[in-house]
Every structure is written in structure tokens, then in C-alpha cells.
Amino acid sequence: MKYIIANWKMNPSSLKKAETLFQRIEKGLQGLDLLDKKIVICSPYLYLFKLLNFKLTQEKPATLLYNKQILNFGAQNCFWEDNGAFTGEISPTQLKEIGVEYVILGHSERRRELGENYEMVSKKIKVSARNNLTPILCFGSNSRDIKKEKQEIQEQIKTVFTNLSDLNDLSEKIIITYEPIWAISANKNSVPANAKRAQEIIYFIKNIIKDYNIQAKSYIYGGSVDSKNIRSFVNQDSISGVLVGGASLISEEFLTIVENV
Ligand code: PGA
């Protein structure tokens, strides 16, 4: 299975624009070959409920996208408890209840801007998985020095998985993303990772994760993916999908990416 995850981040600026973008994507998908592909739209929380309702009002053939779980919804974060006195937070239970199936966890922007760390991410994974949400777990460093990058990623993985006890329950339930921070398009002077390097790091991650007896559902790459470089990434045998930020906000661009995965 190949995953194409759209991370809209804190965009677009209005519900109207979010609806238009979503409708264009939904319409465009109907003309594509989507065999073995899953598309996940991770919009801001505010829009999720409205977008989820579109699927209830659709006629065929759009319903096929939902009945076959080709088009799905994800959140960009969640909290680590099911409910309670946690002002401003949203729980995995609440997300699941409205029909969300995926959640991005450990994104570097949350780590940088909000002080999120991998101990927190670890707790979030546990509660997400218990609620049958699929965590899209991000690992990545800001170092372009491959040795340092590997060391940092190894530490991140260790923190996440040593803090989780019932690891067996997680097997085949998580998607792992290699997300080099220096490759994220919104970051100054960003450069997309070279596909060979992405392949090497993903093999490295796969190897370490084996020590924790975890099997991920899929390993994907994220960082300045666009319609021009998509083939170079998915041509690598370790990469079975992409996390797309900026390019997922332009419907034609995103649809071309989906087509080429
Ligand atoms: P980008 O974002 O595609 O805009 O570089 C990717 C990410 O945030 O992981």
C-alpha cells in the first residue's frame, strides 16, 4: 500500500478555501488510477468536521473513494488522554468519533515551535493506537551531516519506543516518516533530500526499529516533495509514500503527485 499524506499545516486561511481545495482534490482523484493508494487529508482541526461531512453528501463515484477507504482524513496532532481538564487540546477519542482515521505525531514544527518532545510523542502514540487511529510518526534532524543525523534519529526512536510497553499492539499500526528538517519547504534555504539519502536513512530507521520488534505499515518520505521530484523518491524500494506539505495546497500539483506515486 502506498500512502500520500497531505499536511495542510495551518492552511488555508478560510473554511471556504478549504472546501474548494478539498472538492478539487476529491473531483480530480476520481479520474486517477488509485490502485493500492491511500490518500490522507490532514487539515486543521477546525475544517475536519466540515470536510468529513462532504463524504456523506456525495453521489457515486465519489462514494467509492470513501467506501474503499482510498480518501481518508487525518489530524495534525492530538493529546495523550481520552478526555479531561486539558484546555485547548483534542483527544484521539474525539477525533475517531468524528471519523478521523490518522494522526501526524512528532512533526518537527511542533517540536520547534511548541517544545513538543519524543516523550510526549510516545504517550500520544499509545493513546492514538488504542483508539484505532493510525499514527504517522515523524523522525528527522536538522543536521545535514549524515552521521549526526543518524545519531539523532536513533535517539528519537529510542525515546519513543522505550517508553512504550505494549509494543506488540503497535506492530503494523504505524506509518513512519523520515522528515529531514532542512528539507521542509517552509524552512529558510531548504533543499529536498536527495532520494538516495532518503533511501539510506529509511533503511537505517527500519533496521533500528527491528530491535523493538516493531513492523511499520509503511515508511514514507517528507520534505519539499513536488510533482517534479516525486518519482525519484518513490522509485526507491524502501519508500512507499510521501508526506506533502506546501504542494498539497495546490490541487493540480497534489493530484500529479498522487498520480506519480
Ligand atoms: P513540505 O512539508 O512538503 O512543505 O516541505 C513537509 C513536511 O512538513 O513534512
PDB file of C-alpha atoms in Angstrom, residues 2-259:
ATOM      1  CA  LYS A   2       1.241   3.477  -0.871  1.00  0.00           C
ATOM      2  CA  TYR A   3       0.398   6.484   1.267  1.00  0.00           C
ATOM      3  CA  ILE A   4       0.119  10.063   0.095  1.00  0.00           C
ATOM      4  CA  ILE A   5      -0.388  12.265   3.131  1.00  0.00           C
ATOM      5  CA  ALA A   6      -1.391  15.897   2.630  1.00  0.00           C
ATOM      6  CA  ASN A   7      -0.275  18.036   5.557  1.00  0.00           C
ATOM      7  CA  TRP A   8      -2.085  21.325   5.107  1.00  0.00           C
ATOM      8  CA  LYS A   9      -0.470  22.709   8.296  1.00  0.00           C
ATOM      9  CA  MET A  10      -2.224  25.958   9.396  1.00  0.00           C
ATOM     10  CA  ASN A  11      -3.710  26.494   5.911  1.00  0.00           C
ATOM     11  CA  PRO A  12      -5.763  27.632   4.066  1.00  0.00           C
ATOM     12  CA  SER A  13      -6.929  30.842   5.709  1.00  0.00           C
ATOM     13  CA  SER A  14     -10.696  30.244   5.468  1.00  0.00           C
ATOM     14  CA  LEU A  15     -13.210  27.424   5.521  1.00  0.00           C
ATOM     15  CA  LYS A  16     -14.399  28.424   2.059  1.00  0.00           C
ATOM     16  CA  LYS A  17     -10.886  27.986   0.660  1.00  0.00           C
ATOM     17  CA  ALA A  18     -10.500  24.665   2.455  1.00  0.00           C
ATOM     18  CA  GLU A  19     -13.757  23.408   0.939  1.00  0.00           C
ATOM     19  CA  THR A  20     -12.740  24.499  -2.547  1.00  0.00           C
ATOM     20  CA  LEU A  21      -9.336  22.843  -2.267  1.00  0.00           C
ATOM     21  CA  PHE A  22     -10.870  19.656  -0.925  1.00  0.00           C
ATOM     22  CA  GLN A  23     -13.560  19.499  -3.601  1.00  0.00           C
ATOM     23  CA  ARG A  24     -10.967  19.939  -6.349  1.00  0.00           C
ATOM     24  CA  ILE A  25      -8.874  17.150  -4.916  1.00  0.00           C
ATOM     25  CA  GLU A  26     -11.857  14.866  -4.489  1.00  0.00           C
ATOM     26  CA  LYS A  27     -13.030  15.507  -8.045  1.00  0.00           C
ATOM     27  CA  GLY A  28      -9.554  15.092  -9.529  1.00  0.00           C
ATOM     28  CA  LEU A  29      -8.994  11.796  -7.730  1.00  0.00           C
ATOM     29  CA  GLN A  30     -11.985  10.288  -9.463  1.00  0.00           C
ATOM     30  CA  GLY A  31     -10.128  10.333 -12.770  1.00  0.00           C
ATOM     31  CA  LEU A  32      -6.955   8.653 -11.485  1.00  0.00           C
ATOM     32  CA  ASP A  33      -5.763   5.086 -11.125  1.00  0.00           C
ATOM     33  CA  LEU A  34      -5.733   4.694  -7.347  1.00  0.00           C
ATOM     34  CA  LEU A  35      -4.966   1.005  -7.051  1.00  0.00           C
ATOM     35  CA  ASP A  36      -3.028   0.320  -3.819  1.00  0.00           C
ATOM     36  CA  LYS A  37      -3.013   4.000  -2.880  1.00  0.00           C
ATOM     37  CA  LYS A  38      -4.359   5.715   0.202  1.00  0.00           C
ATOM     38  CA  ILE A  39      -4.706   9.467   0.359  1.00  0.00           C
ATOM     39  CA  VAL A  40      -4.969  11.156   3.739  1.00  0.00           C
ATOM     40  CA  ILE A  41      -6.000  14.799   4.050  1.00  0.00           C
ATOM     41  CA  CYS A  42      -4.644  16.285   7.277  1.00  0.00           C
ATOM     42  CA  SER A  43      -6.405  19.620   7.526  1.00  0.00           C
ATOM     43  CA  PRO A  44      -6.551  21.924  10.553  1.00  0.00           C
ATOM     44  CA  TYR A  45      -8.921  20.525  13.220  1.00  0.00           C
ATOM     45  CA  LEU A  46     -11.456  23.274  12.531  1.00  0.00           C
ATOM     46  CA  TYR A  47     -12.075  22.121   8.980  1.00  0.00           C
ATOM     47  CA  LEU A  48     -12.035  18.393   9.567  1.00  0.00           C
ATOM     48  CA  PHE A  49     -15.626  18.074  10.665  1.00  0.00           C
ATOM     49  CA  LYS A  50     -16.921  20.013   7.682  1.00  0.00           C
ATOM     50  CA  LEU A  51     -14.776  18.114   5.194  1.00  0.00           C
ATOM     51  CA  LEU A  52     -15.812  14.794   6.702  1.00  0.00           C
ATOM     52  CA  ASN A  53     -19.401  15.760   6.089  1.00  0.00           C
ATOM     53  CA  PHE A  54     -18.801  16.128   2.377  1.00  0.00           C
ATOM     54  CA  LYS A  55     -18.483  12.408   2.056  1.00  0.00           C
ATOM     55  CA  LEU A  56     -21.972  11.924   3.430  1.00  0.00           C
ATOM     56  CA  THR A  57     -23.486  14.134   0.767  1.00  0.00           C
ATOM     57  CA  GLN A  58     -21.668  12.634  -2.190  1.00  0.00           C
ATOM     58  CA  GLU A  59     -23.091  10.748  -5.130  1.00  0.00           C
ATOM     59  CA  LYS A  60     -21.172   7.955  -6.814  1.00  0.00           C
ATOM     60  CA  PRO A  61     -18.370   7.776  -7.935  1.00  0.00           C
ATOM     61  CA  ALA A  62     -17.004   9.903  -5.080  1.00  0.00           C
ATOM     62  CA  THR A  63     -18.514   7.469  -2.564  1.00  0.00           C
ATOM     63  CA  LEU A  64     -16.203   4.768  -3.916  1.00  0.00           C
ATOM     64  CA  LEU A  65     -13.250   6.821  -2.701  1.00  0.00           C
ATOM     65  CA  TYR A  66     -14.650   6.535   0.795  1.00  0.00           C
ATOM     66  CA  ASN A  67     -16.158   3.048   0.687  1.00  0.00           C
ATOM     67  CA  LYS A  68     -12.828   1.647  -0.403  1.00  0.00           C
ATOM     68  CA  GLN A  69     -11.040   3.878   2.130  1.00  0.00           C
ATOM     69  CA  ILE A  70      -8.933   5.476  -0.582  1.00  0.00           C
ATOM     70  CA  LEU A  71      -9.624   9.007   0.603  1.00  0.00           C
ATOM     71  CA  ASN A  72      -9.209   9.446   4.349  1.00  0.00           C
ATOM     72  CA  PHE A  73      -8.847  12.138   6.978  1.00  0.00           C
ATOM     73  CA  GLY A  74      -6.094  12.848   9.450  1.00  0.00           C
ATOM     74  CA  ALA A  75      -5.352  15.321  12.225  1.00  0.00           C
ATOM     75  CA  GLN A  76      -2.005  17.083  12.625  1.00  0.00           C
ATOM     76  CA  ASN A  77      -1.744  16.379  16.340  1.00  0.00           C
ATOM     77  CA  CYS A  78      -3.677  15.045  19.332  1.00  0.00           C
ATOM     78  CA  PHE A  79      -3.371  14.853  23.104  1.00  0.00           C
ATOM     79  CA  TRP A  80      -2.392  11.796  25.165  1.00  0.00           C
ATOM     80  CA  GLU A  81      -5.575  11.381  27.225  1.00  0.00           C
ATOM     81  CA  ASP A  82      -9.074  10.423  26.137  1.00  0.00           C
ATOM     82  CA  ASN A  83     -10.774  13.361  27.856  1.00  0.00           C
ATOM     83  CA  GLY A  84     -10.426  15.622  30.888  1.00  0.00           C
ATOM     84  CA  ALA A  85      -9.184  19.020  32.039  1.00  0.00           C
ATOM     85  CA  PHE A  86      -6.685  19.773  29.265  1.00  0.00           C
ATOM     86  CA  THR A  87      -7.524  23.227  27.953  1.00  0.00           C
ATOM     87  CA  GLY A  88      -7.085  23.655  24.230  1.00  0.00           C
ATOM     88  CA  GLU A  89      -6.361  20.003  23.497  1.00  0.00           C
ATOM     89  CA  ILE A  90      -8.169  17.459  21.297  1.00  0.00           C
ATOM     90  CA  SER A  91      -8.137  13.760  22.109  1.00  0.00           C
ATOM     91  CA  PRO A  92      -7.736  10.712  19.872  1.00  0.00           C
ATOM     92  CA  THR A  93     -11.154   9.522  21.079  1.00  0.00           C
ATOM     93  CA  GLN A  94     -12.772  12.743  19.890  1.00  0.00           C
ATOM     94  CA  LEU A  95     -11.004  12.538  16.539  1.00  0.00           C
ATOM     95  CA  LYS A  96     -12.012   8.933  15.999  1.00  0.00           C
ATOM     96  CA  GLU A  97     -15.578   9.707  16.951  1.00  0.00           C
ATOM     97  CA  ILE A  98     -15.994  12.209  14.099  1.00  0.00           C
ATOM     98  CA  GLY A  99     -14.446   9.832  11.559  1.00  0.00           C
ATOM     99  CA  VAL A 100     -10.760  10.742  11.555  1.00  0.00           C
ATOM    100  CA  GLU A 101      -8.505   7.708  10.922  1.00  0.00           C
ATOM    101  CA  TYR A 102      -4.940   9.071  11.013  1.00  0.00           C
ATOM    102  CA  VAL A 103      -2.887  11.473  13.095  1.00  0.00           C
ATOM    103  CA  ILE A 104       0.514  13.065  12.412  1.00  0.00           C
ATOM    104  CA  LEU A 105       2.696  12.875  15.523  1.00  0.00           C
ATOM    105  CA  GLY A 106       6.106  14.385  16.264  1.00  0.00           C
ATOM    106  CA  HIS A 107       6.168  16.812  13.357  1.00  0.00           C
ATOM    107  CA  SER A 108       9.315  18.955  13.557  1.00  0.00           C
ATOM    108  CA  GLU A 109       7.302  22.190  13.514  1.00  0.00           C
ATOM    109  CA  ARG A 110       5.583  21.182  16.751  1.00  0.00           C
ATOM    110  CA  ARG A 111       8.897  20.213  18.252  1.00  0.00           C
ATOM    111  CA  ARG A 112      10.474  23.518  17.255  1.00  0.00           C
ATOM    112  CA  GLU A 113       7.602  25.935  17.933  1.00  0.00           C
ATOM    113  CA  LEU A 114       5.841  24.283  20.863  1.00  0.00           C
ATOM    114  CA  GLY A 115       8.520  22.360  22.675  1.00  0.00           C
ATOM    115  CA  GLU A 116       6.962  19.009  21.906  1.00  0.00           C
ATOM    116  CA  ASN A 117       9.402  16.192  22.647  1.00  0.00           C
ATOM    117  CA  TYR A 118       9.526  12.471  21.949  1.00  0.00           C
ATOM    118  CA  GLU A 119       8.412  11.542  25.477  1.00  0.00           C
ATOM    119  CA  MET A 120       5.158  13.341  24.701  1.00  0.00           C
ATOM    120  CA  VAL A 121       5.023  11.784  21.248  1.00  0.00           C
ATOM    121  CA  SER A 122       5.396   8.374  22.819  1.00  0.00           C
ATOM    122  CA  LYS A 123       2.360   8.947  25.062  1.00  0.00           C
ATOM    123  CA  LYS A 124       0.366  10.230  22.099  1.00  0.00           C
ATOM    124  CA  ILE A 125       1.155   7.150  20.034  1.00  0.00           C
ATOM    125  CA  LYS A 126      -0.074   4.859  22.748  1.00  0.00           C
ATOM    126  CA  VAL A 127      -3.455   6.543  23.132  1.00  0.00           C
ATOM    127  CA  SER A 128      -3.886   7.008  19.379  1.00  0.00           C
ATOM    128  CA  ALA A 129      -3.255   3.354  18.669  1.00  0.00           C
ATOM    129  CA  ARG A 130      -5.615   2.325  21.459  1.00  0.00           C
ATOM    130  CA  ASN A 131      -8.302   4.388  19.722  1.00  0.00           C
ATOM    131  CA  ASN A 132      -7.516   2.771  16.372  1.00  0.00           C
ATOM    132  CA  LEU A 133      -6.090   5.916  14.854  1.00  0.00           C
ATOM    133  CA  THR A 134      -3.048   5.298  12.675  1.00  0.00           C
ATOM    134  CA  PRO A 135      -0.107   7.410  13.887  1.00  0.00           C
ATOM    135  CA  ILE A 136       2.008   8.985  11.137  1.00  0.00           C
ATOM    136  CA  LEU A 137       5.144   9.252  13.176  1.00  0.00           C
ATOM    137  CA  CYS A 138       7.866  11.732  12.103  1.00  0.00           C
ATOM    138  CA  PHE A 139      11.585  11.330  12.707  1.00  0.00           C
ATOM    139  CA  GLY A 140      14.215  13.753  11.458  1.00  0.00           C
ATOM    140  CA  SER A 141      17.044  16.035  12.347  1.00  0.00           C
ATOM    141  CA  ASN A 142      18.291  19.420  11.249  1.00  0.00           C
ATOM    142  CA  SER A 143      21.753  18.106  10.576  1.00  0.00           C
ATOM    143  CA  ARG A 144      22.927  17.614   7.028  1.00  0.00           C
ATOM    144  CA  ASP A 145      25.847  15.630   8.293  1.00  0.00           C
ATOM    145  CA  ILE A 146      24.578  12.106   7.767  1.00  0.00           C
ATOM    146  CA  LYS A 147      26.410  10.648  10.749  1.00  0.00           C
ATOM    147  CA  LYS A 148      24.941  13.220  13.134  1.00  0.00           C
ATOM    148  CA  GLU A 149      21.543  12.870  11.516  1.00  0.00           C
ATOM    149  CA  LYS A 150      21.562   9.122  12.092  1.00  0.00           C
ATOM    150  CA  GLN A 151      22.634   9.539  15.716  1.00  0.00           C
ATOM    151  CA  GLU A 152      19.840  11.983  16.392  1.00  0.00           C
ATOM    152  CA  ILE A 153      17.218   9.828  14.731  1.00  0.00           C
ATOM    153  CA  GLN A 154      18.442   6.813  16.681  1.00  0.00           C
ATOM    154  CA  GLU A 155      17.920   8.781  19.928  1.00  0.00           C
ATOM    155  CA  GLN A 156      14.434   9.874  18.847  1.00  0.00           C
ATOM    156  CA  ILE A 157      13.444   6.284  18.093  1.00  0.00           C
ATOM    157  CA  LYS A 158      14.845   5.079  21.390  1.00  0.00           C
ATOM    158  CA  THR A 159      12.878   7.678  23.353  1.00  0.00           C
ATOM    159  CA  VAL A 160       9.642   6.826  21.600  1.00  0.00           C
ATOM    160  CA  PHE A 161       9.826   3.056  21.813  1.00  0.00           C
ATOM    161  CA  THR A 162      11.488   2.515  25.178  1.00  0.00           C
ATOM    162  CA  ASN A 163       8.646   4.485  26.715  1.00  0.00           C
ATOM    163  CA  LEU A 164       6.072   2.193  25.205  1.00  0.00           C
ATOM    164  CA  SER A 165       5.434  -1.073  26.950  1.00  0.00           C
ATOM    165  CA  ASP A 166       2.909  -2.997  24.848  1.00  0.00           C
ATOM    166  CA  LEU A 167       4.829  -2.716  21.609  1.00  0.00           C
ATOM    167  CA  ASN A 168       3.169  -5.733  20.072  1.00  0.00           C
ATOM    168  CA  ASP A 169      -0.079  -3.818  19.827  1.00  0.00           C
ATOM    169  CA  LEU A 170       1.659  -1.266  17.648  1.00  0.00           C
ATOM    170  CA  SER A 171       3.019  -3.571  15.036  1.00  0.00           C
ATOM    171  CA  GLU A 172       1.595  -2.884  11.579  1.00  0.00           C
ATOM    172  CA  LYS A 173      -0.301   0.085  13.020  1.00  0.00           C
ATOM    173  CA  ILE A 174       2.094   2.956  12.460  1.00  0.00           C
ATOM    174  CA  ILE A 175       3.390   4.811   9.425  1.00  0.00           C
ATOM    175  CA  ILE A 176       6.938   6.087   9.825  1.00  0.00           C
ATOM    176  CA  THR A 177       8.059   9.261   8.103  1.00  0.00           C
ATOM    177  CA  TYR A 178      11.611  10.354   7.506  1.00  0.00           C
ATOM    178  CA  GLU A 179      11.357  14.110   7.594  1.00  0.00           C
ATOM    179  CA  PRO A 180      14.711  15.925   7.373  1.00  0.00           C
ATOM    180  CA  ILE A 181      14.079  19.371   8.844  1.00  0.00           C
ATOM    181  CA  TRP A 182      16.476  21.047   6.398  1.00  0.00           C
ATOM    182  CA  ALA A 183      14.346  19.763   3.533  1.00  0.00           C
ATOM    183  CA  ILE A 184      11.000  21.232   4.625  1.00  0.00           C
ATOM    184  CA  SER A 185       9.947  23.791   2.037  1.00  0.00           C
ATOM    185  CA  ALA A 186       8.852  26.437   4.558  1.00  0.00           C
ATOM    186  CA  ASN A 187      12.286  26.487   6.183  1.00  0.00           C
ATOM    187  CA  LYS A 188      14.817  29.040   5.003  1.00  0.00           C
ATOM    188  CA  ASN A 189      17.356  27.693   2.491  1.00  0.00           C
ATOM    189  CA  SER A 190      15.656  24.318   2.382  1.00  0.00           C
ATOM    190  CA  VAL A 191      16.771  21.716  -0.132  1.00  0.00           C
ATOM    191  CA  PRO A 192      14.881  18.496  -0.806  1.00  0.00           C
ATOM    192  CA  ALA A 193      16.754  15.440   0.350  1.00  0.00           C
ATOM    193  CA  ASN A 194      18.402  13.511  -2.350  1.00  0.00           C
ATOM    194  CA  ALA A 195      16.354  10.356  -2.932  1.00  0.00           C
ATOM    195  CA  LYS A 196      19.357   8.080  -2.366  1.00  0.00           C
ATOM    196  CA  ARG A 197      19.984   9.654   1.011  1.00  0.00           C
ATOM    197  CA  ALA A 198      16.302   9.299   1.899  1.00  0.00           C
ATOM    198  CA  GLN A 199      16.564   5.631   0.944  1.00  0.00           C
ATOM    199  CA  GLU A 200      19.648   5.183   3.121  1.00  0.00           C
ATOM    200  CA  ILE A 201      18.090   6.818   6.167  1.00  0.00           C
ATOM    201  CA  ILE A 202      14.861   4.881   5.803  1.00  0.00           C
ATOM    202  CA  TYR A 203      16.819   1.605   5.712  1.00  0.00           C
ATOM    203  CA  PHE A 204      18.639   2.796   8.801  1.00  0.00           C
ATOM    204  CA  ILE A 205      15.334   3.541  10.592  1.00  0.00           C
ATOM    205  CA  LYS A 206      13.895   0.172   9.551  1.00  0.00           C
ATOM    206  CA  ASN A 207      16.901  -1.592  10.980  1.00  0.00           C
ATOM    207  CA  ILE A 208      16.767   0.135  14.340  1.00  0.00           C
ATOM    208  CA  ILE A 209      13.068  -0.354  14.687  1.00  0.00           C
ATOM    209  CA  LYS A 210      13.548  -4.105  14.314  1.00  0.00           C
ATOM    210  CA  ASP A 211      15.277  -4.060  17.714  1.00  0.00           C
ATOM    211  CA  TYR A 212      11.974  -3.018  19.255  1.00  0.00           C
ATOM    212  CA  ASN A 213      10.083  -5.698  17.337  1.00  0.00           C
ATOM    213  CA  ILE A 214       8.048  -3.097  15.524  1.00  0.00           C
ATOM    214  CA  GLN A 215       6.812  -3.547  11.991  1.00  0.00           C
ATOM    215  CA  ALA A 216       5.565  -0.317  10.470  1.00  0.00           C
ATOM    216  CA  LYS A 217       2.685  -0.369   7.991  1.00  0.00           C
ATOM    217  CA  SER A 218       4.740   1.824   5.715  1.00  0.00           C
ATOM    218  CA  TYR A 219       7.839   4.037   5.503  1.00  0.00           C
ATOM    219  CA  ILE A 220       7.413   7.345   3.771  1.00  0.00           C
ATOM    220  CA  TYR A 221       9.449  10.468   2.985  1.00  0.00           C
ATOM    221  CA  GLY A 222       8.554  14.124   3.649  1.00  0.00           C
ATOM    222  CA  GLY A 223      10.362  17.332   2.696  1.00  0.00           C
ATOM    223  CA  SER A 224       9.791  19.560  -0.379  1.00  0.00           C
ATOM    224  CA  VAL A 225       8.076  16.803  -2.338  1.00  0.00           C
ATOM    225  CA  ASP A 226       6.537  18.118  -5.546  1.00  0.00           C
ATOM    226  CA  SER A 227       5.295  16.925  -8.907  1.00  0.00           C
ATOM    227  CA  LYS A 228       8.804  17.100 -10.366  1.00  0.00           C
ATOM    228  CA  ASN A 229      10.748  15.118  -7.790  1.00  0.00           C
ATOM    229  CA  ILE A 230       8.073  12.635  -6.686  1.00  0.00           C
ATOM    230  CA  ARG A 231       9.243   9.807  -8.987  1.00  0.00           C
ATOM    231  CA  SER A 232      12.796   9.994  -7.693  1.00  0.00           C
ATOM    232  CA  PHE A 233      11.561   9.274  -4.162  1.00  0.00           C
ATOM    233  CA  VAL A 234       9.010   6.573  -4.861  1.00  0.00           C
ATOM    234  CA  ASN A 235      11.416   4.812  -7.224  1.00  0.00           C
ATOM    235  CA  GLN A 236      13.463   3.885  -4.141  1.00  0.00           C
ATOM    236  CA  ASP A 237      12.378   0.490  -2.899  1.00  0.00           C
ATOM    237  CA  SER A 238      12.328   1.460   0.783  1.00  0.00           C
ATOM    238  CA  ILE A 239       9.976   4.426   0.232  1.00  0.00           C
ATOM    239  CA  SER A 240       6.309   3.629  -0.120  1.00  0.00           C
ATOM    240  CA  GLY A 241       4.751   7.040   0.056  1.00  0.00           C
ATOM    241  CA  VAL A 242       5.149  10.710   0.870  1.00  0.00           C
ATOM    242  CA  LEU A 243       4.140  13.387   3.344  1.00  0.00           C
ATOM    243  CA  VAL A 244       3.426  16.513   1.319  1.00  0.00           C
ATOM    244  CA  GLY A 245       3.221  19.993   2.856  1.00  0.00           C
ATOM    245  CA  GLY A 246       3.299  23.053   0.593  1.00  0.00           C
ATOM    246  CA  ALA A 247       2.498  21.168  -2.617  1.00  0.00           C
ATOM    247  CA  SER A 248      -0.662  19.668  -1.100  1.00  0.00           C
ATOM    248  CA  LEU A 249      -2.247  23.145  -1.057  1.00  0.00           C
ATOM    249  CA  ILE A 250      -2.321  23.326  -4.855  1.00  0.00           C
ATOM    250  CA  SER A 251      -4.848  20.807  -6.122  1.00  0.00           C
ATOM    251  CA  GLU A 252      -3.268  20.166  -9.564  1.00  0.00           C
ATOM    252  CA  GLU A 253       0.155  19.777  -8.015  1.00  0.00           C
ATOM    253  CA  PHE A 254      -1.134  17.368  -5.379  1.00  0.00           C
ATOM    254  CA  LEU A 255      -3.087  15.321  -7.928  1.00  0.00           C
ATOM    255  CA  THR A 256       0.017  14.984 -10.110  1.00  0.00           C
ATOM    256  CA  ILE A 257       1.905  13.725  -7.069  1.00  0.00           C
ATOM    257  CA  VAL A 258      -0.818  11.151  -6.362  1.00  0.00           C
ATOM    258  CA  GLU A 259      -0.745  10.054  -9.989  1.00  0.00           C
TER     259      GLU A 259
END
